[in-house]
PDB file of C-alpha atoms and ligand atoms in Angstrom:
ATOM      1  CA  MET A 106       0.000   0.000   0.000  1.00 48.00           C
ATOM      2  CA  ARG A 107       2.778   2.394  -1.009  1.00 53.00           C
ATOM      3  CA  PRO A 108       1.366   5.597  -2.523  1.00 53.00           C
ATOM      4  CA  VAL A 109       2.478   5.963  -6.077  1.00 60.00           C
ATOM      5  CA  GLY A 110       2.534   8.872  -8.458  1.00 82.00           C
ATOM      6  CA  PHE A 111       3.126  12.497  -7.637  1.00 86.00           C
ATOM      7  CA  TYR A 112       2.093  12.285  -3.961  1.00 86.00           C
ATOM      8  CA  GLY A 113       4.241   9.227  -3.147  1.00 85.00           C
ATOM      9  CA  ASP A 114       7.215  10.236  -5.268  1.00 83.00           C
ATOM     10  CA  GLN A 115       7.375  13.983  -4.694  1.00 86.00           C
ATOM     11  CA  ILE A 116       5.278  15.182  -1.756  1.00 90.00           C
ATOM     12  CA  LEU A 117       5.625  12.409   0.834  1.00 89.00           C
ATOM     13  CA  PRO A 118       9.466  12.372   0.941  1.00 87.00           C
ATOM     14  CA  ARG A 119       9.485  16.168   1.473  1.00 91.00           C
ATOM     15  CA  PHE A 120       6.815  15.952   4.167  1.00 89.00           C
ATOM     16  CA  THR A 121       8.700  13.095   5.881  1.00 92.00           C
ATOM     17  CA  ASN A 122      11.901  15.125   5.731  1.00 92.00           C
ATOM     18  CA  GLN A 123      10.095  17.925   7.619  1.00 93.00           C
ATOM     19  CA  ILE A 124       8.325  15.891  10.282  1.00 94.00           C
ATOM     20  CA  LEU A 125      11.420  13.822  11.113  1.00 96.00           C
ATOM     21  CA  SER A 126      13.640  16.907  11.502  1.00 95.00           C
ATOM     22  CA  GLY A 127      12.426  18.059  14.924  1.00 96.00           C
ATOM     23  CA  ARG A 128      14.504  18.561  18.049  1.00 97.00           C
ATOM     24  CA  GLU A 129      13.347  15.340  19.712  1.00 98.00           C
ATOM     25  CA  HIS A 130      14.186  13.403  16.546  1.00 98.00           C
ATOM     26  CA  LYS A 131      17.653  14.993  16.499  1.00 98.00           C
ATOM     27  CA  GLU A 132      18.283  13.956  20.110  1.00 98.00           C
ATOM     28  CA  ILE A 133      17.307  10.370  19.315  1.00 98.00           C
ATOM     29  CA  ARG A 134      19.461  10.359  16.161  1.00 98.00           C
ATOM     30  CA  SER A 135      22.514  11.586  18.044  1.00 98.00           C
ATOM     31  CA  ARG A 136      22.057   8.837  20.666  1.00 98.00           C
ATOM     32  CA  VAL A 137      21.410   5.943  18.298  1.00 98.00           C
ATOM     33  CA  VAL A 138      24.514   6.560  16.160  1.00 98.00           C
ATOM     34  CA  GLY A 139      26.691   6.359  19.304  1.00 97.00           C
ATOM     35  CA  GLY A 140      29.312   3.618  18.923  1.00 96.00           C
ATOM     36  CA  LEU A 141      29.060   3.317  15.131  1.00 97.00           C
ATOM     37  CA  TYR A 142      32.401   2.806  13.417  1.00 95.00           C
ATOM     38  CA  GLY A 143      33.931   1.211  10.324  1.00 94.00           C
ATOM     39  CA  GLU A 144      31.701   0.219   7.422  1.00 94.00           C
ATOM     40  CA  VAL A 145      28.086   1.140   8.224  1.00 98.00           C
ATOM     41  CA  LEU A 146      25.003   0.191   6.241  1.00 98.00           C
ATOM     42  CA  GLU A 147      22.012   2.520   6.636  1.00 98.00           C
ATOM     43  CA  VAL A 148      18.771   0.894   5.516  1.00 98.00           C
ATOM     44  CA  GLY A 149      16.035   3.466   4.806  1.00 98.00           C
ATOM     45  CA  PHE A 150      18.511   6.302   4.324  1.00 98.00           C
ATOM     46  CA  GLY A 151      15.662   8.662   3.320  1.00 96.00           C
ATOM     47  CA  SER A 152      16.761  12.279   3.149  1.00 96.00           C
ATOM     48  CA  GLY A 153      19.969  11.654   5.087  1.00 98.00           C
ATOM     49  CA  LEU A 154      18.797  13.140   8.384  1.00 98.00           C
ATOM     50  CA  ASN A 155      21.263  10.944  10.292  1.00 98.00           C
ATOM     51  CA  VAL A 156      24.256  12.154   8.272  1.00 98.00           C
ATOM     52  CA  PRO A 157      25.190  15.119  10.527  1.00 98.00           C
ATOM     53  CA  HIS A 158      25.210  12.746  13.507  1.00 98.00           C
ATOM     54  CA  TYR A 159      27.610  10.062  12.201  1.00 98.00           C
ATOM     55  CA  PRO A 160      30.545   9.719  14.619  1.00 97.00           C
ATOM     56  CA  SER A 161      34.061  10.333  13.327  1.00 94.00           C
ATOM     57  CA  GLY A 162      34.986   6.621  13.581  1.00 95.00           C
ATOM     58  CA  VAL A 163      32.675   5.794  10.669  1.00 97.00           C
ATOM     59  CA  ASP A 164      34.774   5.133   7.534  1.00 96.00           C
ATOM     60  CA  ARG A 165      31.945   4.945   5.039  1.00 97.00           C
ATOM     61  CA  VAL A 166      28.153   4.668   4.942  1.00 98.00           C
ATOM     62  CA  LEU A 167      26.434   2.452   2.406  1.00 98.00           C
ATOM     63  CA  ALA A 168      22.919   3.778   1.823  1.00 98.00           C
ATOM     64  CA  VAL A 169      19.827   1.841   0.755  1.00 98.00           C
ATOM     65  CA  ASP A 170      16.469   3.485  -0.003  1.00 97.00           C
ATOM     66  CA  PRO A 171      13.950   3.402  -2.862  1.00 95.00           C
ATOM     67  CA  ALA A 172      13.073   7.144  -2.687  1.00 91.00           C
ATOM     68  CA  THR A 173      14.957   9.102  -5.341  1.00 90.00           C
ATOM     69  CA  VAL A 174      13.656  12.464  -4.078  1.00 93.00           C
ATOM     70  CA  GLY A 175      15.170  11.559  -0.711  1.00 93.00           C
ATOM     71  CA  ARG A 176      18.585  11.491  -2.397  1.00 94.00           C
ATOM     72  CA  ARG A 177      18.063  15.001  -3.710  1.00 94.00           C
ATOM     73  CA  LEU A 178      16.968  16.224  -0.277  1.00 95.00           C
ATOM     74  CA  ALA A 179      20.037  14.539   1.242  1.00 97.00           C
ATOM     75  CA  ALA A 180      22.525  15.985  -1.246  1.00 97.00           C
ATOM     76  CA  GLU A 181      23.569  19.017   0.812  1.00 97.00           C
ATOM     77  CA  ARG A 182      23.977  17.010   4.018  1.00 97.00           C
ATOM     78  CA  VAL A 183      25.943  14.340   2.169  1.00 98.00           C
ATOM     79  CA  SER A 184      28.309  16.808   0.489  1.00 97.00           C
ATOM     80  CA  ALA A 185      28.926  18.609   3.827  1.00 97.00           C
ATOM     81  CA  SER A 186      29.699  15.337   5.614  1.00 97.00           C
ATOM     82  CA  PRO A 187      33.263  14.201   6.289  1.00 97.00           C
ATOM     83  CA  VAL A 188      31.913  10.631   6.144  1.00 97.00           C
ATOM     84  CA  PRO A 189      31.538   9.384   2.554  1.00 98.00           C
ATOM     85  CA  VAL A 190      28.092   8.062   1.626  1.00 98.00           C
ATOM     86  CA  GLU A 191      27.624   5.594  -1.217  1.00 98.00           C
ATOM     87  CA  TYR A 192      24.197   4.597  -2.525  1.00 98.00           C
ATOM     88  CA  ILE A 193      24.278   0.851  -3.072  1.00 98.00           C
ATOM     89  CA  GLY A 194      20.649  -0.160  -3.527  1.00 97.00           C
ATOM     90  CA  LEU A 195      16.952   0.515  -3.416  1.00 97.00           C
ATOM     91  CA  ASP A 196      15.550  -2.276  -1.283  1.00 98.00           C
ATOM     92  CA  GLY A 197      16.423  -3.420   2.218  1.00 98.00           C
ATOM     93  CA  GLN A 198      14.666  -6.718   1.496  1.00 98.00           C
ATOM     94  CA  LEU A 199      17.383  -7.726  -0.986  1.00 98.00           C
ATOM     95  CA  LEU A 200      20.782  -6.261  -0.124  1.00 98.00           C
ATOM     96  CA  PRO A 201      23.493  -6.311  -2.823  1.00 98.00           C
ATOM     97  CA  LEU A 202      26.214  -7.238  -0.317  1.00 98.00           C
ATOM     98  CA  GLU A 203      28.266 -10.322   0.523  1.00 98.00           C
ATOM     99  CA  ALA A 204      27.454 -12.116   3.767  1.00 98.00           C
ATOM    100  CA  ALA A 205      29.289 -11.035   6.948  1.00 97.00           C
ATOM    101  CA  THR A 206      30.926  -7.916   5.474  1.00 96.00           C
ATOM    102  CA  ILE A 207      29.371  -5.047   7.462  1.00 96.00           C
ATOM    103  CA  ASP A 208      30.371  -3.775  10.940  1.00 94.00           C
ATOM    104  CA  HIS A 209      27.159  -1.953  11.861  1.00 98.00           C
ATOM    105  CA  VAL A 210      23.688  -1.382  10.463  1.00 98.00           C
ATOM    106  CA  LEU A 211      21.620   1.718  11.270  1.00 98.00           C
ATOM    107  CA  THR A 212      17.864   2.046  10.874  1.00 98.00           C
ATOM    108  CA  THR A 213      15.672   4.929  12.095  1.00 98.00           C
ATOM    109  CA  TRP A 214      11.878   5.174  11.561  1.00 98.00           C
ATOM    110  CA  THR A 215      12.172   2.611   8.746  1.00 98.00           C
ATOM    111  CA  MET A 216      11.084  -0.810  10.060  1.00 98.00           C
ATOM    112  CA  CYS A 217       7.490   0.500  10.084  1.00 98.00           C
ATOM    113  CA  THR A 218       7.555   0.991   6.311  1.00 97.00           C
ATOM    114  CA  ILE A 219       9.521  -1.800   4.625  1.00 98.00           C
ATOM    115  CA  PRO A 220       6.811  -4.121   3.238  1.00 97.00           C
ATOM    116  CA  ASN A 221       8.383  -7.435   4.336  1.00 98.00           C
ATOM    117  CA  ILE A 222      10.253  -6.429   7.457  1.00 98.00           C
ATOM    118  CA  ALA A 223      11.147 -10.042   8.344  1.00 98.00           C
ATOM    119  CA  SER A 224      12.991 -10.368   4.997  1.00 98.00           C
ATOM    120  CA  ALA A 225      14.806  -7.073   5.530  1.00 98.00           C
ATOM    121  CA  LEU A 226      15.899  -8.064   9.039  1.00 98.00           C
ATOM    122  CA  GLY A 227      17.038 -11.421   7.657  1.00 98.00           C
ATOM    123  CA  GLU A 228      19.143  -9.572   5.087  1.00 98.00           C
ATOM    124  CA  ILE A 229      20.568  -7.233   7.729  1.00 98.00           C
ATOM    125  CA  HIS A 230      21.495 -10.271   9.839  1.00 98.00           C
ATOM    126  CA  ARG A 231      23.120 -11.946   6.822  1.00 98.00           C
ATOM    127  CA  VAL A 232      25.379  -9.019   5.878  1.00 98.00           C
ATOM    128  CA  LEU A 233      26.551  -8.196   9.417  1.00 98.00           C
ATOM    129  CA  ARG A 234      29.820  -9.683  10.602  1.00 97.00           C
ATOM    130  CA  PRO A 235      29.536 -12.029  13.622  1.00 96.00           C
ATOM    131  CA  GLY A 236      29.405  -9.684  16.620  1.00 96.00           C
ATOM    132  CA  GLY A 237      28.240  -6.825  14.365  1.00 97.00           C
ATOM    133  CA  GLU A 238      25.522  -4.576  15.708  1.00 98.00           C
ATOM    134  CA  LEU A 239      22.184  -3.248  14.531  1.00 98.00           C
ATOM    135  CA  HIS A 240      21.512   0.269  15.891  1.00 98.00           C
ATOM    136  CA  PHE A 241      17.834   1.123  15.746  1.00 98.00           C
ATOM    137  CA  ALA A 242      15.351   3.848  16.678  1.00 98.00           C
ATOM    138  CA  GLU A 243      11.943   2.712  15.493  1.00 98.00           C
ATOM    139  CA  HIS A 244       8.313   3.305  16.392  1.00 98.00           C
ATOM    140  CA  GLY A 245       5.935   0.398  16.864  1.00 98.00           C
ATOM    141  CA  LEU A 246       3.467  -1.553  18.947  1.00 98.00           C
ATOM    142  CA  SER A 247       2.753  -0.156  22.405  1.00 98.00           C
ATOM    143  CA  PRO A 248       2.493  -2.526  25.400  1.00 98.00           C
ATOM    144  CA  ASP A 249      -0.546  -0.509  26.574  1.00 98.00           C
ATOM    145  CA  PRO A 250      -3.623  -2.396  25.243  1.00 98.00           C
ATOM    146  CA  LYS A 251      -5.620   0.832  24.844  1.00 98.00           C
ATOM    147  CA  VAL A 252      -2.903   2.439  22.723  1.00 98.00           C
ATOM    148  CA  ALA A 253      -2.341  -0.816  20.815  1.00 98.00           C
ATOM    149  CA  LYS A 254      -6.041  -0.973  19.940  1.00 98.00           C
ATOM    150  CA  TRP A 255      -5.825   2.508  18.405  1.00 98.00           C
ATOM    151  CA  GLN A 256      -2.652   1.506  16.586  1.00 98.00           C
ATOM    152  CA  ASP A 257      -4.522  -1.419  15.007  1.00 98.00           C
ATOM    153  CA  ARG A 258      -7.446   0.830  14.074  1.00 98.00           C
ATOM    154  CA  LEU A 259      -5.297   3.599  12.607  1.00 98.00           C
ATOM    155  CA  THR A 260      -2.726   1.467  10.753  1.00 98.00           C
ATOM    156  CA  PRO A 261      -4.764   1.037   7.523  1.00 97.00           C
ATOM    157  CA  PHE A 262      -5.138   4.824   7.249  1.00 95.00           C
ATOM    158  CA  GLN A 263      -1.496   5.402   8.228  1.00 95.00           C
ATOM    159  CA  ARG A 264      -0.340   2.915   5.562  1.00 95.00           C
ATOM    160  CA  TRP A 265      -2.446   4.718   2.962  1.00 92.00           C
ATOM    161  CA  TRP A 266      -1.134   8.235   3.566  1.00 90.00           C
ATOM    162  CA  ALA A 267       2.338   7.557   4.996  1.00 89.00           C
ATOM    163  CA  GLY A 268       4.023   5.356   2.421  1.00 90.00           C
ATOM    164  CA  GLY A 269       3.070   1.993   3.922  1.00 94.00           C
ATOM    165  CA  CYS A 270       3.925   2.909   7.532  1.00 96.00           C
ATOM    166  CA  HIS A 271       2.548   0.481  10.156  1.00 97.00           C
ATOM    167  CA  LEU A 272       1.916   1.767  13.692  1.00 98.00           C
ATOM    168  CA  ASN A 273       1.583  -1.701  15.182  1.00 98.00           C
ATOM    169  CA  ARG A 274       4.728  -3.670  14.399  1.00 98.00           C
ATOM    170  CA  PRO A 275       6.281  -5.447  17.416  1.00 98.00           C
ATOM    171  CA  ILE A 276       9.792  -4.165  16.703  1.00 98.00           C
ATOM    172  CA  ASP A 277      11.597  -5.962  19.565  1.00 98.00           C
ATOM    173  CA  ARG A 278      10.037  -9.324  18.704  1.00 98.00           C
ATOM    174  CA  LEU A 279      10.781  -8.911  14.978  1.00 98.00           C
ATOM    175  CA  ILE A 280      14.443  -8.140  15.701  1.00 98.00           C
ATOM    176  CA  GLU A 281      14.774 -11.158  17.982  1.00 98.00           C
ATOM    177  CA  GLU A 282      13.003 -13.435  15.519  1.00 98.00           C
ATOM    178  CA  ALA A 283      15.621 -12.485  12.904  1.00 98.00           C
ATOM    179  CA  GLY A 284      18.300 -14.056  15.126  1.00 97.00           C
ATOM    180  CA  PHE A 285      19.594 -11.011  17.014  1.00 98.00           C
ATOM    181  CA  ALA A 286      20.264 -10.677  20.727  1.00 98.00           C
ATOM    182  CA  VAL A 287      18.929  -7.320  21.911  1.00 98.00           C
ATOM    183  CA  THR A 288      21.644  -5.907  24.186  1.00 98.00           C
ATOM    184  CA  ARG A 289      20.139  -2.496  24.879  1.00 98.00           C
ATOM    185  CA  MET A 290      16.574  -1.297  24.614  1.00 98.00           C
ATOM    186  CA  ASP A 291      14.905   1.917  25.718  1.00 98.00           C
ATOM    187  CA  ASN A 292      11.153   2.243  25.272  1.00 98.00           C
ATOM    188  CA  PHE A 293       9.322   5.547  25.526  1.00 98.00           C
ATOM    189  CA  TYR A 294       6.653   7.698  23.942  1.00 98.00           C
ATOM    190  CA  MET A 295       7.712  10.640  21.847  1.00 98.00           C
ATOM    191  CA  LYS A 296       5.779  13.886  22.222  1.00 97.00           C
ATOM    192  CA  GLY A 297       2.498  13.847  20.308  1.00 96.00           C
ATOM    193  CA  PRO A 298      -0.245  11.243  19.825  1.00 97.00           C
ATOM    194  CA  ARG A 299       0.679   8.021  21.619  1.00 98.00           C
ATOM    195  CA  PRO A 300      -0.300   5.602  18.812  1.00 98.00           C
ATOM    196  CA  MET A 301       2.252   7.317  16.538  1.00 97.00           C
ATOM    197  CA  GLY A 302       5.086   7.615  19.015  1.00 97.00           C
ATOM    198  CA  TYR A 303       5.902   4.440  20.966  1.00 98.00           C
ATOM    199  CA  MET A 304       9.642   4.009  20.455  1.00 98.00           C
ATOM    200  CA  PHE A 305      12.122   1.156  20.504  1.00 98.00           C
ATOM    201  CA  GLU A 306      15.645   2.546  20.667  1.00 98.00           C
ATOM    202  CA  GLY A 307      18.614   0.269  21.121  1.00 98.00           C
ATOM    203  CA  LEU A 308      21.243  -2.160  19.973  1.00 98.00           C
ATOM    204  CA  ALA A 309      21.058  -5.759  18.813  1.00 98.00           C
ATOM    205  CA  THR A 310      24.009  -8.068  18.183  1.00 98.00           C
ATOM    206  CA  LYS A 311      24.474 -10.828  15.655  1.00 96.00           C
ATOM    207  CA  SER A 312      25.740 -13.644  17.826  1.00 80.00           C
TER     208      SER A 312
HETATM  209  C1  LIG B 266       9.709   7.408   7.604  1.00 61.60           C
HETATM  210  S1  LIG B 266      11.003   7.350   6.437  1.00 61.60           S
HETATM  211  C2  LIG B 266      12.471   7.435   7.461  1.00 61.60           C
HETATM  212  C3  LIG B 266      13.687   7.924   6.738  1.00 61.60           C
HETATM  213  C4  LIG B 266      14.980   7.966   7.552  1.00 61.60           C
HETATM  214  N1  LIG B 266      15.369   6.669   8.014  1.00 61.60           N
HETATM  215  C5  LIG B 266      14.907   8.937   8.699  1.00 61.60           C
HETATM  216  O1  LIG B 266      15.136   8.552   9.847  1.00 61.60           O
HETATM  217  O2  LIG B 266      14.655  10.122   8.447  1.00 61.60           O
HETATM  218  C6  LIG B 266      10.994   5.642   5.918  1.00 61.60           C
HETATM  219  C7  LIG B 266      12.011   5.350   4.850  1.00 61.60           C
HETATM  220  O3  LIG B 266      11.975   3.961   4.529  1.00 61.60           O
HETATM  221  C8  LIG B 266      12.222   3.871   3.139  1.00 61.60           C
HETATM  222  N2  LIG B 266      11.830   2.556   2.616  1.00 61.60           N
HETATM  223  C9  LIG B 266      10.613   2.150   2.219  1.00 61.60           C
HETATM  224  N3  LIG B 266      10.677   0.897   1.716  1.00 61.60           N
HETATM  225  C10 LIG B 266      11.971   0.506   1.814  1.00 61.60           C
HETATM  226  C11 LIG B 266      12.682  -0.668   1.445  1.00 61.60           C
HETATM  227  N4  LIG B 266      12.059  -1.715   0.885  1.00 61.60           N
HETATM  228  N5  LIG B 266      14.013  -0.722   1.673  1.00 61.60           N
HETATM  229  C12 LIG B 266      14.662   0.323   2.235  1.00 61.60           C
HETATM  230  N6  LIG B 266      14.040   1.471   2.617  1.00 61.60           N
HETATM  231  C13 LIG B 266      12.716   1.560   2.398  1.00 61.60           C
HETATM  232  C14 LIG B 266      11.416   5.030   2.571  1.00 61.60           C
HETATM  233  O4  LIG B 266      11.762   5.355   1.242  1.00 61.60           O
HETATM  234  C15 LIG B 266      11.750   6.127   3.560  1.00 61.60           C
HETATM  235  O5  LIG B 266      12.908   6.839   3.190  1.00 61.60           O
END
């Protein structure tokens, strides 16, 4: 249920770029990139809003995202960054990388949107080196049944207008089911409507 045409291609990436640029988002971005180094894969690179936060130990970022407008919106951030960014693909569900070649993977506000998130997490697990880490800041299913009920109700509408975004994905369970050990997890609500803002921020290791 990904919007196509002018809205999906042109308007939605610009709108997403705006709504994910706030101060609270920036604070989360600067925390979740902590400890990244070496060769980093960012799945759902979008408009490159994490680029200014990459730590100096990162040698190179390999970017994957289907949105071509996102690349244009990212161009200034990418050219100002001391960390080189290379676009390597369009789909996190099928990564054009050898197995066990990547030190770290970063995803932010992306696991909600990738159509087959289990496949994408399987691919992320495949390309990480043993001991490599997935750094994530993702919104998803609240443990509060009242909020979760609203997330279920609102998800069809959210998917329709927000590029396939699900409000009700159990992010922690999906990460564990892909074979990761979650080593750090902070859960909280962002400011704003609770169904949209239950967060899973943390680290998961490929054992
Ligand atoms: C809500 S945006 C978040 C963008 C960015 N990660 C951020 O934090 O600003 C979701 C992103 O997931 C991307 N996306 C959708 N399907 C994808 C797929 N199959 N593989 C990789 N990225 C995908 C979208 O194009 C979009 O850039």
